[in-house]
PDB file of C-alpha atoms in Angstrom:
ATOM      1  CA  UNK H 105      -9.812   7.803  -7.042  1.00 94.00           C
ATOM      2  CA  UNK H 106     -12.617   9.995  -5.731  1.00 96.00           C
ATOM      3  CA  UNK H 107     -11.107  12.157  -2.978  1.00 98.00           C
ATOM      4  CA  UNK H 108     -12.984  15.061  -1.357  1.00 97.00           C
ATOM      5  CA  UNK H 109     -10.550  17.841  -0.442  1.00 96.00           C
ATOM      6  CA  UNK H 110     -11.001  17.333   3.298  1.00 96.00           C
ATOM      7  CA  UNK H 111     -10.003  13.664   2.972  1.00 98.00           C
ATOM      8  CA  UNK H 112      -6.977  14.192   0.727  1.00 98.00           C
ATOM      9  CA  UNK H 113      -3.608  12.959   2.006  1.00 98.00           C
ATOM     10  CA  UNK H 114      -0.771  15.097   0.648  1.00 97.00           C
ATOM     11  CA  UNK H 115       2.031  14.673   3.202  1.00 97.00           C
ATOM     12  CA  UNK H 116       4.825  12.843   1.294  1.00 97.00           C
ATOM     13  CA  UNK H 117       6.233  11.199   4.422  1.00 97.00           C
ATOM     14  CA  UNK H 118       2.807   9.952   5.539  1.00 98.00           C
ATOM     15  CA  UNK H 119       2.230   8.518   2.058  1.00 98.00           C
ATOM     16  CA  UNK H 120       5.632   6.826   2.098  1.00 98.00           C
ATOM     17  CA  UNK H 121       4.965   5.347   5.544  1.00 98.00           C
ATOM     18  CA  UNK H 122       1.532   4.078   4.521  1.00 98.00           C
ATOM     19  CA  UNK H 123       2.943   2.291   1.472  1.00 98.00           C
ATOM     20  CA  UNK H 124       5.813   0.880   3.521  1.00 97.00           C
ATOM     21  CA  UNK H 125       3.459  -0.554   6.138  1.00 97.00           C
ATOM     22  CA  UNK H 126       0.902  -1.865   3.640  1.00 98.00           C
ATOM     23  CA  UNK H 127       3.146  -2.846   0.740  1.00 98.00           C
ATOM     24  CA  UNK H 128       1.045  -5.710  -0.641  1.00 98.00           C
ATOM     25  CA  UNK H 129      -0.194  -3.764  -3.651  1.00 98.00           C
ATOM     26  CA  UNK H 130      -2.437  -4.293  -6.653  1.00 99.00           C
ATOM     27  CA  UNK H 131      -0.866  -3.686 -10.075  1.00 99.00           C
ATOM     28  CA  UNK H 132      -3.494  -2.591 -12.621  1.00 98.00           C
ATOM     29  CA  UNK H 133      -2.783  -2.378 -16.350  1.00 98.00           C
ATOM     30  CA  UNK H 134      -4.771  -0.461 -18.949  1.00 95.00           C
ATOM     31  CA  UNK H 135      -6.643  -3.604 -20.022  1.00 94.00           C
ATOM     32  CA  UNK H 136      -7.759  -3.927 -16.366  1.00 96.00           C
ATOM     33  CA  UNK H 137      -5.659  -7.022 -15.716  1.00 96.00           C
ATOM     34  CA  UNK H 138      -4.571  -7.088 -12.070  1.00 98.00           C
ATOM     35  CA  UNK H 139      -1.946  -8.831  -9.967  1.00 98.00           C
ATOM     36  CA  UNK H 140      -1.447  -8.747  -6.197  1.00 98.00           C
ATOM     37  CA  UNK H 141       2.238  -8.303  -5.377  1.00 98.00           C
ATOM     38  CA  UNK H 142       4.608  -7.368  -2.534  1.00 98.00           C
ATOM     39  CA  UNK H 143       6.072  -4.027  -3.601  1.00 98.00           C
ATOM     40  CA  UNK H 144       8.546  -1.412  -2.419  1.00 98.00           C
ATOM     41  CA  UNK H 145       8.292   2.340  -2.854  1.00 98.00           C
ATOM     42  CA  UNK H 146      11.437   4.437  -3.243  1.00 97.00           C
ATOM     43  CA  UNK H 147      10.456   8.067  -2.678  1.00 96.00           C
ATOM     44  CA  UNK H 148      13.962   9.305  -3.459  1.00 95.00           C
ATOM     45  CA  UNK H 149      14.153   8.006  -7.034  1.00 95.00           C
ATOM     46  CA  UNK H 150      12.720  10.304  -9.700  1.00 90.00           C
ATOM     47  CA  UNK H 151      10.343  13.221  -9.202  1.00 92.00           C
ATOM     48  CA  UNK H 152       7.623  11.240  -7.430  1.00 96.00           C
ATOM     49  CA  UNK H 153       9.412   8.009  -6.598  1.00 98.00           C
ATOM     50  CA  UNK H 154       9.371   4.507  -8.035  1.00 98.00           C
ATOM     51  CA  UNK H 155       7.607   1.263  -7.188  1.00 99.00           C
ATOM     52  CA  UNK H 156       9.630  -1.922  -7.640  1.00 98.00           C
ATOM     53  CA  UNK H 157       8.641  -5.563  -7.598  1.00 98.00           C
ATOM     54  CA  UNK H 158       8.628  -8.825  -9.504  1.00 98.00           C
ATOM     55  CA  UNK H 159       6.037 -11.250 -10.798  1.00 97.00           C
ATOM     56  CA  UNK H 160       5.915 -14.737 -12.261  1.00 97.00           C
ATOM     57  CA  UNK H 161       7.162 -14.839 -15.847  1.00 96.00           C
ATOM     58  CA  UNK H 162       4.213 -17.152 -16.543  1.00 97.00           C
ATOM     59  CA  UNK H 163       1.851 -14.290 -15.682  1.00 97.00           C
ATOM     60  CA  UNK H 164       0.836 -12.787 -19.060  1.00 96.00           C
ATOM     61  CA  UNK H 165       0.107  -9.350 -17.597  1.00 97.00           C
ATOM     62  CA  UNK H 166       3.689  -8.098 -17.904  1.00 96.00           C
ATOM     63  CA  UNK H 167       4.237  -9.003 -21.567  1.00 94.00           C
ATOM     64  CA  UNK H 168       2.794  -5.856 -23.120  1.00 90.00           C
ATOM     65  CA  UNK H 169       3.394  -3.424 -20.257  1.00 95.00           C
ATOM     66  CA  UNK H 170       6.845  -2.034 -21.074  1.00 94.00           C
ATOM     67  CA  UNK H 171       6.485   1.716 -21.562  1.00 95.00           C
ATOM     68  CA  UNK H 172       2.789   1.610 -20.710  1.00 97.00           C
ATOM     69  CA  UNK H 173       1.109   3.656 -17.984  1.00 98.00           C
ATOM     70  CA  UNK H 174      -0.150   1.535 -15.107  1.00 98.00           C
ATOM     71  CA  UNK H 175      -1.485   2.141 -11.630  1.00 98.00           C
ATOM     72  CA  UNK H 176      -0.680   0.526  -8.304  1.00 99.00           C
ATOM     73  CA  UNK H 177      -3.118   0.544  -5.392  1.00 99.00           C
ATOM     74  CA  UNK H 178      -1.989   0.173  -1.790  1.00 99.00           C
ATOM     75  CA  UNK H 179      -4.870  -0.524   0.587  1.00 98.00           C
ATOM     76  CA  UNK H 180      -4.139   0.638   4.108  1.00 98.00           C
ATOM     77  CA  UNK H 181      -6.060  -0.084   7.322  1.00 98.00           C
ATOM     78  CA  UNK H 182      -9.842  -0.242   7.027  1.00 98.00           C
ATOM     79  CA  UNK H 183     -12.925  -1.175   9.031  1.00 98.00           C
ATOM     80  CA  UNK H 184     -16.698  -1.129   9.210  1.00 98.00           C
ATOM     81  CA  UNK H 185     -18.073   1.800  11.213  1.00 98.00           C
ATOM     82  CA  UNK H 186     -21.360   1.317  13.083  1.00 98.00           C
ATOM     83  CA  UNK H 187     -23.772   4.251  13.530  1.00 97.00           C
ATOM     84  CA  UNK H 188     -24.263   3.074  17.123  1.00 97.00           C
ATOM     85  CA  UNK H 189     -20.762   4.346  17.895  1.00 98.00           C
ATOM     86  CA  UNK H 190     -21.788   7.958  17.290  1.00 96.00           C
ATOM     87  CA  UNK H 191     -23.216  10.199  19.991  1.00 95.00           C
ATOM     88  CA  UNK H 192     -25.065  12.232  17.363  1.00 94.00           C
ATOM     89  CA  UNK H 193     -28.331  11.056  15.831  1.00 92.00           C
ATOM     90  CA  UNK H 194     -29.386  10.129  13.220  1.00 93.00           C
ATOM     91  CA  UNK H 195     -26.473   8.136  11.780  1.00 91.00           C
ATOM     92  CA  UNK H 196     -25.667   5.546   9.142  1.00 96.00           C
ATOM     93  CA  UNK H 197     -23.064   2.823   8.825  1.00 97.00           C
ATOM     94  CA  UNK H 198     -19.975   3.421   6.686  1.00 98.00           C
ATOM     95  CA  UNK H 199     -16.463   2.124   6.028  1.00 98.00           C
ATOM     96  CA  UNK H 200     -13.346   4.051   7.005  1.00 98.00           C
ATOM     97  CA  UNK H 201      -9.960   3.497   5.396  1.00 99.00           C
ATOM     98  CA  UNK H 202      -6.689   4.869   4.087  1.00 99.00           C
ATOM     99  CA  UNK H 203      -5.479   4.184   0.556  1.00 99.00           C
ATOM    100  CA  UNK H 204      -2.818   5.257  -1.952  1.00 99.00           C
ATOM    101  CA  UNK H 205      -2.876   4.954  -5.739  1.00 99.00           C
ATOM    102  CA  UNK H 206       0.304   5.508  -7.741  1.00 99.00           C
ATOM    103  CA  UNK H 207       0.312   6.083 -11.497  1.00 99.00           C
ATOM    104  CA  UNK H 208       3.365   5.736 -13.696  1.00 98.00           C
ATOM    105  CA  UNK H 209       5.275   4.054 -16.499  1.00 98.00           C
ATOM    106  CA  UNK H 210       6.093   0.338 -16.328  1.00 98.00           C
ATOM    107  CA  UNK H 211       9.717  -0.621 -16.992  1.00 98.00           C
ATOM    108  CA  UNK H 212      11.131  -4.135 -17.147  1.00 97.00           C
ATOM    109  CA  UNK H 213      14.291  -4.633 -15.065  1.00 97.00           C
ATOM    110  CA  UNK H 214      17.452  -6.389 -16.172  1.00 96.00           C
ATOM    111  CA  UNK H 215      18.748  -9.409 -14.260  1.00 95.00           C
ATOM    112  CA  UNK H 216      20.990  -7.430 -11.910  1.00 95.00           C
ATOM    113  CA  UNK H 217      18.249  -4.966 -10.989  1.00 96.00           C
ATOM    114  CA  UNK H 218      15.771  -7.824 -10.561  1.00 96.00           C
ATOM    115  CA  UNK H 219      18.131  -9.473  -8.072  1.00 94.00           C
ATOM    116  CA  UNK H 220      18.469  -6.149  -6.249  1.00 94.00           C
ATOM    117  CA  UNK H 221      14.677  -5.743  -6.160  1.00 95.00           C
ATOM    118  CA  UNK H 222      14.214  -9.210  -4.673  1.00 94.00           C
ATOM    119  CA  UNK H 223      17.036  -8.628  -2.182  1.00 94.00           C
ATOM    120  CA  UNK H 224      15.398  -5.369  -1.097  1.00 95.00           C
ATOM    121  CA  UNK H 225      12.142  -7.199  -0.366  1.00 95.00           C
ATOM    122  CA  UNK H 226      13.977  -9.849   1.648  1.00 94.00           C
ATOM    123  CA  UNK H 227      15.860  -7.156   3.570  1.00 94.00           C
ATOM    124  CA  UNK H 228      12.547  -5.564   4.496  1.00 95.00           C
ATOM    125  CA  UNK H 229      10.599  -8.645   5.556  1.00 95.00           C
ATOM    126  CA  UNK H 230      13.210 -11.167   6.737  1.00 93.00           C
ATOM    127  CA  UNK H 231      16.753  -9.740   6.616  1.00 92.00           C
ATOM    128  CA  UNK H 232      18.219 -12.596   8.646  1.00 92.00           C
ATOM    129  CA  UNK H 233      17.815 -15.010   5.696  1.00 90.00           C
ATOM    130  CA  UNK H 234      19.251 -12.655   3.062  1.00 84.00           C
ATOM    131  CA  UNK H 235      22.647 -14.372   2.971  1.00 85.00           C
ATOM    132  CA  UNK H 236      21.587 -17.862   4.025  1.00 88.00           C
ATOM    133  CA  UNK H 237      23.171 -19.989   1.311  1.00 83.00           C
ATOM    134  CA  UNK H 238      21.905 -23.194   2.903  1.00 85.00           C
ATOM    135  CA  UNK H 239      18.323 -22.034   2.624  1.00 89.00           C
ATOM    136  CA  UNK H 240      18.809 -20.226  -0.693  1.00 85.00           C
ATOM    137  CA  UNK H 241      21.855 -21.605  -2.545  1.00 88.00           C
ATOM    138  CA  UNK H 242      23.113 -19.683  -5.575  1.00 87.00           C
ATOM    139  CA  UNK H 243      22.111 -22.332  -8.132  1.00 89.00           C
ATOM    140  CA  UNK H 244      18.591 -22.406  -6.699  1.00 88.00           C
ATOM    141  CA  UNK H 245      18.309 -18.612  -6.929  1.00 87.00           C
ATOM    142  CA  UNK H 246      19.557 -18.697 -10.526  1.00 90.00           C
ATOM    143  CA  UNK H 247      16.843 -21.204 -11.369  1.00 91.00           C
ATOM    144  CA  UNK H 248      14.149 -19.084  -9.737  1.00 90.00           C
ATOM    145  CA  UNK H 249      15.320 -15.934 -11.523  1.00 93.00           C
ATOM    146  CA  UNK H 250      14.420 -17.536 -14.835  1.00 94.00           C
ATOM    147  CA  UNK H 251      10.838 -17.838 -13.615  1.00 96.00           C
ATOM    148  CA  UNK H 252      10.280 -14.192 -12.627  1.00 97.00           C
ATOM    149  CA  UNK H 253      10.265 -10.769 -14.236  1.00 97.00           C
ATOM    150  CA  UNK H 254      11.476  -7.746 -12.295  1.00 98.00           C
ATOM    151  CA  UNK H 255       9.899  -4.370 -12.921  1.00 98.00           C
ATOM    152  CA  UNK H 256       9.833  -0.748 -11.880  1.00 98.00           C
ATOM    153  CA  UNK H 257       6.997   1.763 -12.115  1.00 99.00           C
ATOM    154  CA  UNK H 258       8.311   5.308 -12.546  1.00 98.00           C
ATOM    155  CA  UNK H 259       5.640   7.248 -10.673  1.00 98.00           C
ATOM    156  CA  UNK H 260       4.287  10.482 -12.162  1.00 98.00           C
ATOM    157  CA  UNK H 261       1.150  10.920 -10.041  1.00 98.00           C
ATOM    158  CA  UNK H 262       0.053   9.936  -6.542  1.00 98.00           C
ATOM    159  CA  UNK H 263      -3.482  10.063  -5.170  1.00 99.00           C
ATOM    160  CA  UNK H 264      -3.942   9.337  -1.476  1.00 99.00           C
ATOM    161  CA  UNK H 265      -6.989   9.348   0.759  1.00 99.00           C
ATOM    162  CA  UNK H 266      -7.672   9.120   4.488  1.00 99.00           C
ATOM    163  CA  UNK H 267     -11.362   8.604   5.232  1.00 98.00           C
ATOM    164  CA  UNK H 268     -11.125   8.424   9.010  1.00 98.00           C
ATOM    165  CA  UNK H 269     -14.181  10.356  10.154  1.00 97.00           C
ATOM    166  CA  UNK H 270     -12.012  13.414  10.816  1.00 97.00           C
ATOM    167  CA  UNK H 271     -14.865  15.680   9.708  1.00 95.00           C
ATOM    168  CA  UNK H 272     -17.143  14.387  12.502  1.00 96.00           C
ATOM    169  CA  UNK H 273     -17.812  16.064  15.845  1.00 96.00           C
ATOM    170  CA  UNK H 274     -15.221  15.362  18.529  1.00 97.00           C
ATOM    171  CA  UNK H 275     -17.584  13.220  20.609  1.00 97.00           C
ATOM    172  CA  UNK H 276     -18.479  11.132  17.551  1.00 97.00           C
ATOM    173  CA  UNK H 277     -14.813  10.679  16.677  1.00 98.00           C
ATOM    174  CA  UNK H 278     -14.113   9.484  20.206  1.00 98.00           C
ATOM    175  CA  UNK H 279     -16.992   7.008  20.067  1.00 98.00           C
ATOM    176  CA  UNK H 280     -15.702   5.498  16.840  1.00 98.00           C
ATOM    177  CA  UNK H 281     -12.086   5.448  17.967  1.00 98.00           C
ATOM    178  CA  UNK H 282     -12.853   3.705  21.266  1.00 98.00           C
ATOM    179  CA  UNK H 283     -15.045   1.112  19.533  1.00 98.00           C
ATOM    180  CA  UNK H 284     -12.307   0.366  17.018  1.00 98.00           C
ATOM    181  CA  UNK H 285      -9.613   0.276  19.690  1.00 98.00           C
ATOM    182  CA  UNK H 286     -11.502  -2.336  21.717  1.00 98.00           C
ATOM    183  CA  UNK H 287     -12.761  -4.364  18.763  1.00 98.00           C
ATOM    184  CA  UNK H 288     -12.250  -8.134  18.586  1.00 98.00           C
ATOM    185  CA  UNK H 289     -11.256  -7.673  14.935  1.00 97.00           C
ATOM    186  CA  UNK H 290      -7.568  -7.037  14.307  1.00 98.00           C
ATOM    187  CA  UNK H 291      -8.191  -4.892  11.223  1.00 97.00           C
ATOM    188  CA  UNK H 292     -10.369  -2.551  13.297  1.00 98.00           C
ATOM    189  CA  UNK H 293      -7.673  -2.208  15.946  1.00 98.00           C
ATOM    190  CA  UNK H 294      -5.124  -1.534  13.209  1.00 98.00           C
ATOM    191  CA  UNK H 295      -7.295   1.290  11.912  1.00 99.00           C
ATOM    192  CA  UNK H 296      -7.555   2.763  15.428  1.00 98.00           C
ATOM    193  CA  UNK H 297      -3.776   2.599  15.769  1.00 98.00           C
ATOM    194  CA  UNK H 298      -3.356   4.354  12.427  1.00 98.00           C
ATOM    195  CA  UNK H 299      -5.870   7.059  13.397  1.00 98.00           C
ATOM    196  CA  UNK H 300      -4.020   7.684  16.660  1.00 98.00           C
ATOM    197  CA  UNK H 301      -0.673   7.849  14.914  1.00 97.00           C
ATOM    198  CA  UNK H 302      -2.021  10.294  12.340  1.00 97.00           C
ATOM    199  CA  UNK H 303      -4.054  12.284  14.870  1.00 97.00           C
ATOM    200  CA  UNK H 304      -7.141  12.041  12.645  1.00 97.00           C
ATOM    201  CA  UNK H 305     -10.611  10.843  13.603  1.00 97.00           C
ATOM    202  CA  UNK H 306      -9.520   9.959  17.135  1.00 97.00           C
ATOM    203  CA  UNK H 307     -10.999  13.027  18.814  1.00 95.00           C
ATOM    204  CA  UNK H 308      -7.640  14.717  19.315  1.00 92.00           C
ATOM    205  CA  UNK H 309      -8.401  17.570  16.903  1.00 79.00           C
TER     206      UNK H 309
END
């Protein structure tokens, strides 16, 4: 990923939070096959953390990935930025965003670890159904397990970027932030919320 130094995100906790909030990632293999997947990042496992998930066994992407280096992209909040929002002139339109790319080695999980990976996803997104045997009886889960492959990516490199207009003049940052905050588009408001939380591009610095 191209990352100018002034846009580089290096804070481990901020990276972890970004992945946690925007965990629908893109798994990319060396042959450029891709799969969109809900994923979890465990910052405490290994030197740079691990990414866990599962995919359909019918998906051919996983078959030759064991031991191979892959990358996973997590796209955070993003939005179009109009030059009319700047006080300064001249100006051009752009797109602001936050993104993380993890690189690491793909490992296939055994059945027990696959179950744990799926349980962890359920605990994150809908914990109240985790032990609902009426909704998800054991025999049904066993059947579904045969149709998926669990995996872990042992991360060895993380690249993260926050292009939030933080290099702009304070008055231009404020113009962009206020426009995003009052936008009719939810993704624009999400970006404004992220900027405020991070204290970047919102005119506070």
